[in-house]
Short mmCIF file of C-alpha atoms in Angstrom, two decimals:
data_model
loop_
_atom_site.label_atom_id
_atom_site.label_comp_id
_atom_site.label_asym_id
_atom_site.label_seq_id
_atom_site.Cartn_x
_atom_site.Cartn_y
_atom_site.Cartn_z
CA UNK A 1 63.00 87.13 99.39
CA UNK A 2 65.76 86.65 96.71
CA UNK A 3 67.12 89.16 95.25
CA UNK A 4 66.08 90.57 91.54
CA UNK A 5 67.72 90.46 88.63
CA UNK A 6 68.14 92.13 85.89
CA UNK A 7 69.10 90.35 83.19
CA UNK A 8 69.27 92.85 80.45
CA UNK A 9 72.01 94.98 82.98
CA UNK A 10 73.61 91.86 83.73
CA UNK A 11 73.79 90.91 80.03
CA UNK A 12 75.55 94.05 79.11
CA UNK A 13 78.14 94.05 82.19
CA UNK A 14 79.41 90.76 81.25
CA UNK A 15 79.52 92.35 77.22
CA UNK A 16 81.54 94.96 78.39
CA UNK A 17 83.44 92.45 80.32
CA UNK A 18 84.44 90.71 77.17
CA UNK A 19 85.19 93.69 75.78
CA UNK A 20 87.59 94.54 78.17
CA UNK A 21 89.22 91.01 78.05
CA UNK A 22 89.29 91.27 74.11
CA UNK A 23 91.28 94.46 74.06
CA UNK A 24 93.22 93.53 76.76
CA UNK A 25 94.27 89.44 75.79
CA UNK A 26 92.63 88.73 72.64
CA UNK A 27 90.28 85.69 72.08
CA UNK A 28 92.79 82.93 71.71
CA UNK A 29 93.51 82.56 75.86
CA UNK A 30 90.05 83.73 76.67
CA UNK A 31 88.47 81.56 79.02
CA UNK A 32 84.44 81.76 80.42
CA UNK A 33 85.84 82.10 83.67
CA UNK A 34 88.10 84.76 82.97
CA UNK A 35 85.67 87.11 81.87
CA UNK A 36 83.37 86.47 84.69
CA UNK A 37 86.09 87.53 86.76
CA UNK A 38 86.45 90.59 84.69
CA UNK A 39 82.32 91.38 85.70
CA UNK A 40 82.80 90.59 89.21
CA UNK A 41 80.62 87.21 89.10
CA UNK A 42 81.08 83.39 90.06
CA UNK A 43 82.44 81.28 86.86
CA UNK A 44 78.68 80.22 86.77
CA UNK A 45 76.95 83.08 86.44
CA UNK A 46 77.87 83.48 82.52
CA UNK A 47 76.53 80.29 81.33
CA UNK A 48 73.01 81.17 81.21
CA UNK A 49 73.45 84.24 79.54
CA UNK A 50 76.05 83.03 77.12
CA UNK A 51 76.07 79.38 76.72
CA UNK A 52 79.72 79.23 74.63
CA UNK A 53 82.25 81.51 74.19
CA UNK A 54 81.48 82.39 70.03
CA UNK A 55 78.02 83.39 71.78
CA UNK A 56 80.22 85.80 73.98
CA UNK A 57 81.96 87.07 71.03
CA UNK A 58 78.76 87.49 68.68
CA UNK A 59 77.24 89.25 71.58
CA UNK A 60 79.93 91.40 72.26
CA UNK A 61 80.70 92.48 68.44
CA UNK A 62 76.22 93.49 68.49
CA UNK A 63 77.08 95.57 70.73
CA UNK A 64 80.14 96.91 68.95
CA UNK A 65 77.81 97.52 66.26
CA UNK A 66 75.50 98.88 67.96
CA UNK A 67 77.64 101.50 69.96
CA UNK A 68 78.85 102.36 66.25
CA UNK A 69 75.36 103.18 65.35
CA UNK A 70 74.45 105.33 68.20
CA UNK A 71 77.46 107.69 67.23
CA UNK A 72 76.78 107.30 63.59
CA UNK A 73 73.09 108.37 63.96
CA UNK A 74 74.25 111.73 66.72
CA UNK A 75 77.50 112.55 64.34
CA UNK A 76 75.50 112.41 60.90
CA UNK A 77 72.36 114.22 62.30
CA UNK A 78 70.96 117.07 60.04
CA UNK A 79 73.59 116.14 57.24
CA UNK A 80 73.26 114.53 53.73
CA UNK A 81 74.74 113.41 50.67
CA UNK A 82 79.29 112.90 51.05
CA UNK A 83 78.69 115.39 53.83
CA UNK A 84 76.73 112.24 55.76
CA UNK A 85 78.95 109.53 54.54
CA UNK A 86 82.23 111.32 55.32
CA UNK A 87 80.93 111.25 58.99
CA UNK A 88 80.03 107.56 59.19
CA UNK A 89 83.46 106.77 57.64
CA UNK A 90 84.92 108.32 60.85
CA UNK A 91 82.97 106.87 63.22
CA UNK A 92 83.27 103.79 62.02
CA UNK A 93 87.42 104.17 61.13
CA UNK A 94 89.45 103.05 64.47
CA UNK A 95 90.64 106.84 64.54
CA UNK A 96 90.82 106.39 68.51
CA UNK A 97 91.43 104.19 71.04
CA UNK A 98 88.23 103.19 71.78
CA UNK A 99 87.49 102.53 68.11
CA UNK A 100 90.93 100.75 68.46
CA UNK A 101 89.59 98.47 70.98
CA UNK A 102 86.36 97.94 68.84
CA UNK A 103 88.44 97.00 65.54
CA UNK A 104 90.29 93.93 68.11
CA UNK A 105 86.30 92.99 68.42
CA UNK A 106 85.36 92.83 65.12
CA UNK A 107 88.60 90.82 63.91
CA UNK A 108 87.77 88.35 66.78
CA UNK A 109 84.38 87.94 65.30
CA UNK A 110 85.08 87.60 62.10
CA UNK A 111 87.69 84.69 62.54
CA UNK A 112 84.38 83.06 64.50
CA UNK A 113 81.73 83.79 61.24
CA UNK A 114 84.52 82.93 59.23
CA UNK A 115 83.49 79.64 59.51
CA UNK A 116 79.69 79.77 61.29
CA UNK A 117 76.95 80.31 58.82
CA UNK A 118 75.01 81.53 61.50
CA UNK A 119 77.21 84.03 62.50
CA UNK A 120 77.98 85.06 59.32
CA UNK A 121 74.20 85.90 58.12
CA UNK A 122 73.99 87.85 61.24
CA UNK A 123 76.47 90.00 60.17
CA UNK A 124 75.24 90.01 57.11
CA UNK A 125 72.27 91.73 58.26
CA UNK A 126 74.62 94.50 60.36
CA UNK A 127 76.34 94.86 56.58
CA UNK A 128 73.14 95.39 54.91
CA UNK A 129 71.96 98.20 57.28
CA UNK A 130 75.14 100.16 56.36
CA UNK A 131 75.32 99.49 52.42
CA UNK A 132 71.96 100.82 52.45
CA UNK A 133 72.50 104.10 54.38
CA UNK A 134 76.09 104.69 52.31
CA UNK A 135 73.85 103.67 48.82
CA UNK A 136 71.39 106.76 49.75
CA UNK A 137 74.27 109.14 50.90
CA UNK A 138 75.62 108.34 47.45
CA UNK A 139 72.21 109.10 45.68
CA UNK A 140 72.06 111.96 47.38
CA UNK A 141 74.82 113.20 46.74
CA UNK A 142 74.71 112.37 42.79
CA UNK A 143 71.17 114.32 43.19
CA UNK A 144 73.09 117.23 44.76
CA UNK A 145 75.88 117.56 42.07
CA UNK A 146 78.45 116.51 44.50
CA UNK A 147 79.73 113.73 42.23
CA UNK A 148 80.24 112.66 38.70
CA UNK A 149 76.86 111.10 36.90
CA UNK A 150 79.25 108.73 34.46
CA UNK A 151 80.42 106.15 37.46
CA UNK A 152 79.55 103.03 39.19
CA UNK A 153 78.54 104.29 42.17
CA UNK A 154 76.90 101.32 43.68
CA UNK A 155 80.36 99.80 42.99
CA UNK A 156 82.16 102.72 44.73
CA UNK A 157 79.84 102.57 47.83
CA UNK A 158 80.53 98.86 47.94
CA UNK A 159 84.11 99.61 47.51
CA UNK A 160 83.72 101.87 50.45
CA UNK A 161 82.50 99.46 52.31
CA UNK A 162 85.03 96.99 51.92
CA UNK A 163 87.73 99.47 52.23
CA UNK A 164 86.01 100.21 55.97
CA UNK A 165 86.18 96.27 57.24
CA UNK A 166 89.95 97.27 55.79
CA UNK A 167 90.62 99.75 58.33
CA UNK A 168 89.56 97.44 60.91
CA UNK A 169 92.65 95.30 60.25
CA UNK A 170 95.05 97.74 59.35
CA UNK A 171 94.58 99.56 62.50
CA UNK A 172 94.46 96.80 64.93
CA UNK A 173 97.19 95.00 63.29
CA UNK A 174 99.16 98.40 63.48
CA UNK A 175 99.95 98.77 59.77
CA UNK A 176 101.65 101.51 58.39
CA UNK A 177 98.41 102.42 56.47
CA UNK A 178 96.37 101.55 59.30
CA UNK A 179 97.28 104.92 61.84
CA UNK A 180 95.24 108.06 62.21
CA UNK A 181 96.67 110.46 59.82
CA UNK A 182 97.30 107.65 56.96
CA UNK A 183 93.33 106.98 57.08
CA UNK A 184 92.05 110.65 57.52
CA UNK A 185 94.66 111.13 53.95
CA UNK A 186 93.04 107.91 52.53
CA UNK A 187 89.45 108.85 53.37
CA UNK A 188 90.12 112.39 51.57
CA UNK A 189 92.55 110.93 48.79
CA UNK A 190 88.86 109.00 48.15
CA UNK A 191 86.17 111.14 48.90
CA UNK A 192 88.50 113.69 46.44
CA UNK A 193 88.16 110.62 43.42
CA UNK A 194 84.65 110.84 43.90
CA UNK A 195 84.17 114.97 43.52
CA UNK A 196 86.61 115.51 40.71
CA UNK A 197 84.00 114.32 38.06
CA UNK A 198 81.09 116.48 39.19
CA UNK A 199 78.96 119.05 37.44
CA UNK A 200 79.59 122.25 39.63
CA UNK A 201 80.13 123.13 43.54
CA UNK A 202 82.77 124.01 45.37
CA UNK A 203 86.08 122.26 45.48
CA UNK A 204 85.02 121.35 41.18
CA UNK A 205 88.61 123.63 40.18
CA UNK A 206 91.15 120.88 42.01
CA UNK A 207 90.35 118.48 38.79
CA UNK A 208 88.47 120.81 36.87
CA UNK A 209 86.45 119.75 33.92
CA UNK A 210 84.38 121.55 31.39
CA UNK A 211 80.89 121.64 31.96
CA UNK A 212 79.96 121.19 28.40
CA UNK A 213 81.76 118.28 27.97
CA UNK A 214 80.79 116.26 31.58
CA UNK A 215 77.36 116.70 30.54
CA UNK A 216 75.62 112.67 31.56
CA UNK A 217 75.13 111.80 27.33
CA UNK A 218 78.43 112.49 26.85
CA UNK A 219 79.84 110.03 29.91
CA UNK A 220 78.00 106.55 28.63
CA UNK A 221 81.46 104.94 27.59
CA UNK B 1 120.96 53.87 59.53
CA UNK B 2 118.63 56.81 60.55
CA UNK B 3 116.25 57.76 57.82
CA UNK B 4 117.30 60.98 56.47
CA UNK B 5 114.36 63.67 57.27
CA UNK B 6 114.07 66.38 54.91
CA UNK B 7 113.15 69.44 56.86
CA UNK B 8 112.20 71.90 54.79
CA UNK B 9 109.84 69.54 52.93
CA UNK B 10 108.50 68.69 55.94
CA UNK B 11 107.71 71.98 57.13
CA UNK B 12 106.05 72.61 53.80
CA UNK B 13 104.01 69.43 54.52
CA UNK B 14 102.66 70.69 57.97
CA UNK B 15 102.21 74.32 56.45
CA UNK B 16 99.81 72.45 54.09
CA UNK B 17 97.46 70.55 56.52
CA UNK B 18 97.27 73.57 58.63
CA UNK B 19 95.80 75.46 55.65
CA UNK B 20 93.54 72.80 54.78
CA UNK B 21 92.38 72.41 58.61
CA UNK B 22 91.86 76.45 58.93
CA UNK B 23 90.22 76.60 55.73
CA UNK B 24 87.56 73.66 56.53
CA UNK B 25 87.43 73.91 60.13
CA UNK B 26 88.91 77.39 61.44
CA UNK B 27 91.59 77.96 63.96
CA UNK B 28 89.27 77.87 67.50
CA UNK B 29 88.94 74.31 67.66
CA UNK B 30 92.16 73.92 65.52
CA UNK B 31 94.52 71.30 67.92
CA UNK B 32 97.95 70.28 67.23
CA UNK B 33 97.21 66.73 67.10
CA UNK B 34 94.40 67.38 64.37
CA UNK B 35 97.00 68.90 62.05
CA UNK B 36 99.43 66.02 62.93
CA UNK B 37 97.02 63.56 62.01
CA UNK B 38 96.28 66.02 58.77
CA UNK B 39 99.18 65.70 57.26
CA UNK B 40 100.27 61.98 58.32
CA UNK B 41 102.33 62.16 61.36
CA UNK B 42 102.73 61.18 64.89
CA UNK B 43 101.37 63.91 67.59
CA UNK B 44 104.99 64.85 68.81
CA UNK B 45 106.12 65.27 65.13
CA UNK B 46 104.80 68.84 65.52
CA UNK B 47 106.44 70.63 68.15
CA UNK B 48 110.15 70.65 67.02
CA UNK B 49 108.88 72.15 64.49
CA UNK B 50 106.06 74.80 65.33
CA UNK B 51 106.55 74.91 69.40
CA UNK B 52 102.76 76.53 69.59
CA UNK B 53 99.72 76.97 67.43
CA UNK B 54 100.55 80.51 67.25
CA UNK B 55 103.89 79.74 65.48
CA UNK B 56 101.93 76.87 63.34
CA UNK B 57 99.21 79.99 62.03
CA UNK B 58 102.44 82.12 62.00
CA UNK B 59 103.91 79.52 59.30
CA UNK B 60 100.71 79.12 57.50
CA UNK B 61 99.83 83.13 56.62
CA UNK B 62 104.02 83.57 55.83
CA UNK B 63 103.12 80.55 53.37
CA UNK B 64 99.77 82.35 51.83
CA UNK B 65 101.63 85.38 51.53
CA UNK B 66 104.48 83.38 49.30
CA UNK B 67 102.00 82.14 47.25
CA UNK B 68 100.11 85.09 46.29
CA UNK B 69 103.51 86.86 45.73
CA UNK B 70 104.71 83.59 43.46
CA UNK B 71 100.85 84.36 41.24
CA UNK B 72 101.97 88.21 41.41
CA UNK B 73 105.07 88.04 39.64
CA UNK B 74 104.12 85.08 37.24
CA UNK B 75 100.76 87.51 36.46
CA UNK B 76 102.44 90.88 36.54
CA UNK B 77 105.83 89.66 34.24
CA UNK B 78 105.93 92.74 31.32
CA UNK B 79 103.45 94.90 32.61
CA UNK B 80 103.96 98.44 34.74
CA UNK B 81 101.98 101.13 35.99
CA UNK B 82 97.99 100.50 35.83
CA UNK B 83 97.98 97.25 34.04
CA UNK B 84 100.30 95.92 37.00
CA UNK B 85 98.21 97.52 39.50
CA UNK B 86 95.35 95.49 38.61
CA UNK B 87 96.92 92.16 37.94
CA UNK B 88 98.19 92.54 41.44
CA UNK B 89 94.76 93.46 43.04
CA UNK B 90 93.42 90.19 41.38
CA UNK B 91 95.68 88.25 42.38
CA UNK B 92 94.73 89.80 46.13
CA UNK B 93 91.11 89.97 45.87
CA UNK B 94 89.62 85.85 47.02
CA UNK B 95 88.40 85.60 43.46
CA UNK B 96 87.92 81.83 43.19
CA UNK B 97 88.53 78.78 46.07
CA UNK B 98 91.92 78.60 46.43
CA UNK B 99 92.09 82.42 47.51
CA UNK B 100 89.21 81.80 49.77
CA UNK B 101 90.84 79.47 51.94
CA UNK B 102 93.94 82.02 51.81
CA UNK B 103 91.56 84.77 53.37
CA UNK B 104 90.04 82.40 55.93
CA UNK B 105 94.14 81.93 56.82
CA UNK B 106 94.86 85.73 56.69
CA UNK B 107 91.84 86.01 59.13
CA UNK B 108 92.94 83.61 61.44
CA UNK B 109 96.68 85.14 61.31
CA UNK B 110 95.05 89.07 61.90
CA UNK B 111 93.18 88.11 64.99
CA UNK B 112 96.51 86.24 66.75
CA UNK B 113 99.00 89.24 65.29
CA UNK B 114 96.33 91.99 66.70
CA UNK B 115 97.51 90.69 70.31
CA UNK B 116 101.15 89.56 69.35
CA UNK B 117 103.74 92.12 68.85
CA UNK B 118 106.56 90.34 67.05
CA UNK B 119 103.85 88.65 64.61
CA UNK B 120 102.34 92.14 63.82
CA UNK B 121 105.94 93.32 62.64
CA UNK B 122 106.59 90.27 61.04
CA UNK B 123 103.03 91.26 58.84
CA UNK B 124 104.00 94.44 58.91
CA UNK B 125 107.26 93.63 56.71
CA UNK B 126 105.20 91.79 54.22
CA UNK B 127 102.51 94.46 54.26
CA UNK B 128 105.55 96.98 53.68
CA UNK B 129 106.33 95.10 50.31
CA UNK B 130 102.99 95.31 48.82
CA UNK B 131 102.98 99.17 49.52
CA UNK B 132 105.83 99.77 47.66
CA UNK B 133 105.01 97.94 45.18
CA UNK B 134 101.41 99.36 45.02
CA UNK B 135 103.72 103.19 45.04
CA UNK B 136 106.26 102.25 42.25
CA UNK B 137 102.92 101.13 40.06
CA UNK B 138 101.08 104.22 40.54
CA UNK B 139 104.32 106.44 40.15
CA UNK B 140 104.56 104.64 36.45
CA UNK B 141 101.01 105.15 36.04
CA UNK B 142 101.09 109.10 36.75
CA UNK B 143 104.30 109.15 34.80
CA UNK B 144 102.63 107.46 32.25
CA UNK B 145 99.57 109.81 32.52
CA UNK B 146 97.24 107.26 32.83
CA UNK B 147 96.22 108.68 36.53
CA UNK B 148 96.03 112.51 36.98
CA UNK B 149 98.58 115.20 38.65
CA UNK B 150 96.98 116.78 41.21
CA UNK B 151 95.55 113.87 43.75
CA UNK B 152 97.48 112.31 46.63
CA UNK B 153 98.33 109.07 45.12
CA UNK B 154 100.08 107.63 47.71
CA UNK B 155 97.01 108.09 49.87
CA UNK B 156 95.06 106.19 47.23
CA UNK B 157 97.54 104.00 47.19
CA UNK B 158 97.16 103.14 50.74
CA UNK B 159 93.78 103.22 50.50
CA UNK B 160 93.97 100.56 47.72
CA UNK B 161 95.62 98.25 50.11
CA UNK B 162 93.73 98.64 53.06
CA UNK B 163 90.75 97.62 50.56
CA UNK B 164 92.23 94.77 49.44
CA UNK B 165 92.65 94.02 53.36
CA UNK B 166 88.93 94.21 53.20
CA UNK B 167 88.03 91.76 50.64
CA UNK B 168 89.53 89.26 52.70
CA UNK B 169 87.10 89.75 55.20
CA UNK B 170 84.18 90.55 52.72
CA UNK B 171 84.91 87.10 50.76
CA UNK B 172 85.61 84.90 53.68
CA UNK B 173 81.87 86.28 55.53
CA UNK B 174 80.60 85.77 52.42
CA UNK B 175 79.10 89.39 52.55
CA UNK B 176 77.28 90.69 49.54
CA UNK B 177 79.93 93.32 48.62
CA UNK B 178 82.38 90.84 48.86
CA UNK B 179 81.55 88.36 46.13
CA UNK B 180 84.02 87.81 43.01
CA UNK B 181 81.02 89.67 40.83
CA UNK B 182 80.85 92.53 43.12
CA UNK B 183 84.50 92.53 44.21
CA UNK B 184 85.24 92.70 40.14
CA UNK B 185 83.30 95.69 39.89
CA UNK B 186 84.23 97.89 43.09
CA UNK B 187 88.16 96.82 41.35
CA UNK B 188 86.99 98.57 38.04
CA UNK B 189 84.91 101.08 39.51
CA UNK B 190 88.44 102.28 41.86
CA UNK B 191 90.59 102.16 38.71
CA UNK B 192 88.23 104.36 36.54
CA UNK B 193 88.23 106.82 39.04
CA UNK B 194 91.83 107.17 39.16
CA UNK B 195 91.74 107.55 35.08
CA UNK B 196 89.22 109.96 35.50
CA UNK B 197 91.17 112.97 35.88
CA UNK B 198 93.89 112.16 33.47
CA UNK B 199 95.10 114.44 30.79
CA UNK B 200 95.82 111.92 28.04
CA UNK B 201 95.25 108.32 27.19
CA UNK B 202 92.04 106.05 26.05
CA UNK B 203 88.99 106.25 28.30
CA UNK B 204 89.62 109.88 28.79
CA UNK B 205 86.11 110.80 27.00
CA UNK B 206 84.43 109.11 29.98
CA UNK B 207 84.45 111.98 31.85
CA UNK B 208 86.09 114.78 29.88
CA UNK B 209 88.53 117.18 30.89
CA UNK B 210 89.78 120.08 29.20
CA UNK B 211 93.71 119.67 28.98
CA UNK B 212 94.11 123.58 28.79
CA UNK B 213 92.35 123.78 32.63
CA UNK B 214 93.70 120.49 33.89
CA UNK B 215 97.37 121.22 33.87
CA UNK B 216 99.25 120.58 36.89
CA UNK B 217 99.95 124.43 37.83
CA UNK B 218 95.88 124.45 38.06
CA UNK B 219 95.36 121.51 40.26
CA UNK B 220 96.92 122.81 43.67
CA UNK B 221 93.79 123.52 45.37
#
């Protein structure tokens, strides 16, 4: 009777075996047969799983993005507004090693969408998912008086955004910007920017303004 | 008698055809003899100059970097604090076609360096350079008081260049935050934050401030 299986299982040992490689070696000596080494199989195992190596990669940076996700979604549980969106910013900052490993992913990818339409709508998509969630952190936060009324703040949660795929390369790339303590000061050096303008709650007396005057009519420069 | 090679020009002529290969084709199917034939030369032409590929996309980002620096002090010439600051992030930020194709290079250059020691610290130099720069800027700006007193502006400051990391992935995916019109606007929507708090100065009215509350002596919360 020969044997099952399972191909979803199998799918995800062999992502994790890129993963592994990826950290380890980077993309540019990765070989097919390398990484099924790295997942215990024969060279031919991969191939119908992951026909080409950029499928490896694409596959591998899904579930980068996905793994992101699940932490997001258990880390920002029960919270709202910057509260919310200063917790996604550190799950998604390579603030450990394992976040480390996931930035060396995601540069590896991007080099591949970089020139793949295909790839690149995908991520797209993954991009999408997260301006929306830090657009309604923002709005609630702007609802909760947590920051100023007079700014852009589509353009600051884009800005956010971009600053994020930032981090990616700073830390894998070992910039001076790019360690641990330089993003946890530029992540509050930013999430400051954005409270200094507001209305009232706590924290309003670091840039403190007068309420009469920050009233919204008065802010449409 | 032996035609006389010029080997700097040379170099420069290589350097060239590797950009134009990377930008139209990207670096994984990227060969040696494809960039020979690129710029008009034999196969073996290559090596005593670039030994590898890695030293070839080495060559090419050390180029990019040149160039943007040549457009930063041609753009910058007269101006200090602020004003600098954002002729500089322009000439960063992949605007228009040519700085495209000089983020699909700084891609292909991050994802090698993230596995290569010596080319990390080589990037590391150059990223070095832009941080001071980026410091000496906002230290005229805040002496200027076009920024406010009591943030941590050389966390912004950071934080400003690990965005401008990220537009170079933004642009080159062709994400939606990272298109010249959006890009424009997180730019200008970063810089009025850091006006925000100032004491003095046009633009101030945009959101208020009473000088007699927003002294420095008031600001160390």
């Amino acid at each position: 009777m020969p044997k099952l299986v399972n191909h979803a299982s199998r799918k995800q040992e062999l992502v994790r075996a890129v993963w592994r490689v990826l950290a380890r070696d980077g993309a540019s000596g990765m070989t097919m047969r390398q990484v099924s080494a790295e997942a215990g199989y024969a060279n031919g195992a991969l191939k119908p799983y992951f026909p080409t190596k950029a499928d490896l990669i694409d596959a591998t940076y899904t579930f980068v993005f996905q793994q992101t996700n699940e932490r997001v979604v258990q880390a920002t549980g029960g919270l709202t507004g910057l509260a919310a969106l200063e917790v996604f910013c550190r799950e998604v900052m390579p603030l450990d090693t394992e976040r480390l490993d996931e930035a060396r992913v995601v540069l590896t990818f991007w080099q591949e969408a970089a020139h793949d339409p295909t790839r690149a709508e995908h991520n797209q998509r993954f991009m999408k998912q997260w301006r929306d969630s830090i657009s309604r952190w923002l709005a609630q936060a702007r609802e909760a008086g947590q920051v100023a009324d007079g700014f852009d703040l589509a353009a600051r949660g884009d800005a956010l955004l971009t600053y994020l795929l930032g981090t990616q390369a700073a830390a894998a790339l070992g910039m001076h910007n790019g360690s641990p303590a330089h993003l946890e000061r530029q992540l509050h050096a930013q999430l400051d920017l954005l409270r200094a303008g507001r209305r009232n709650g706590p924290g309003t007396a670091r840039v403190p303004c007068c309420d009469a005057l920050s009233s919204p009519t008065s802010r449409t420069a």
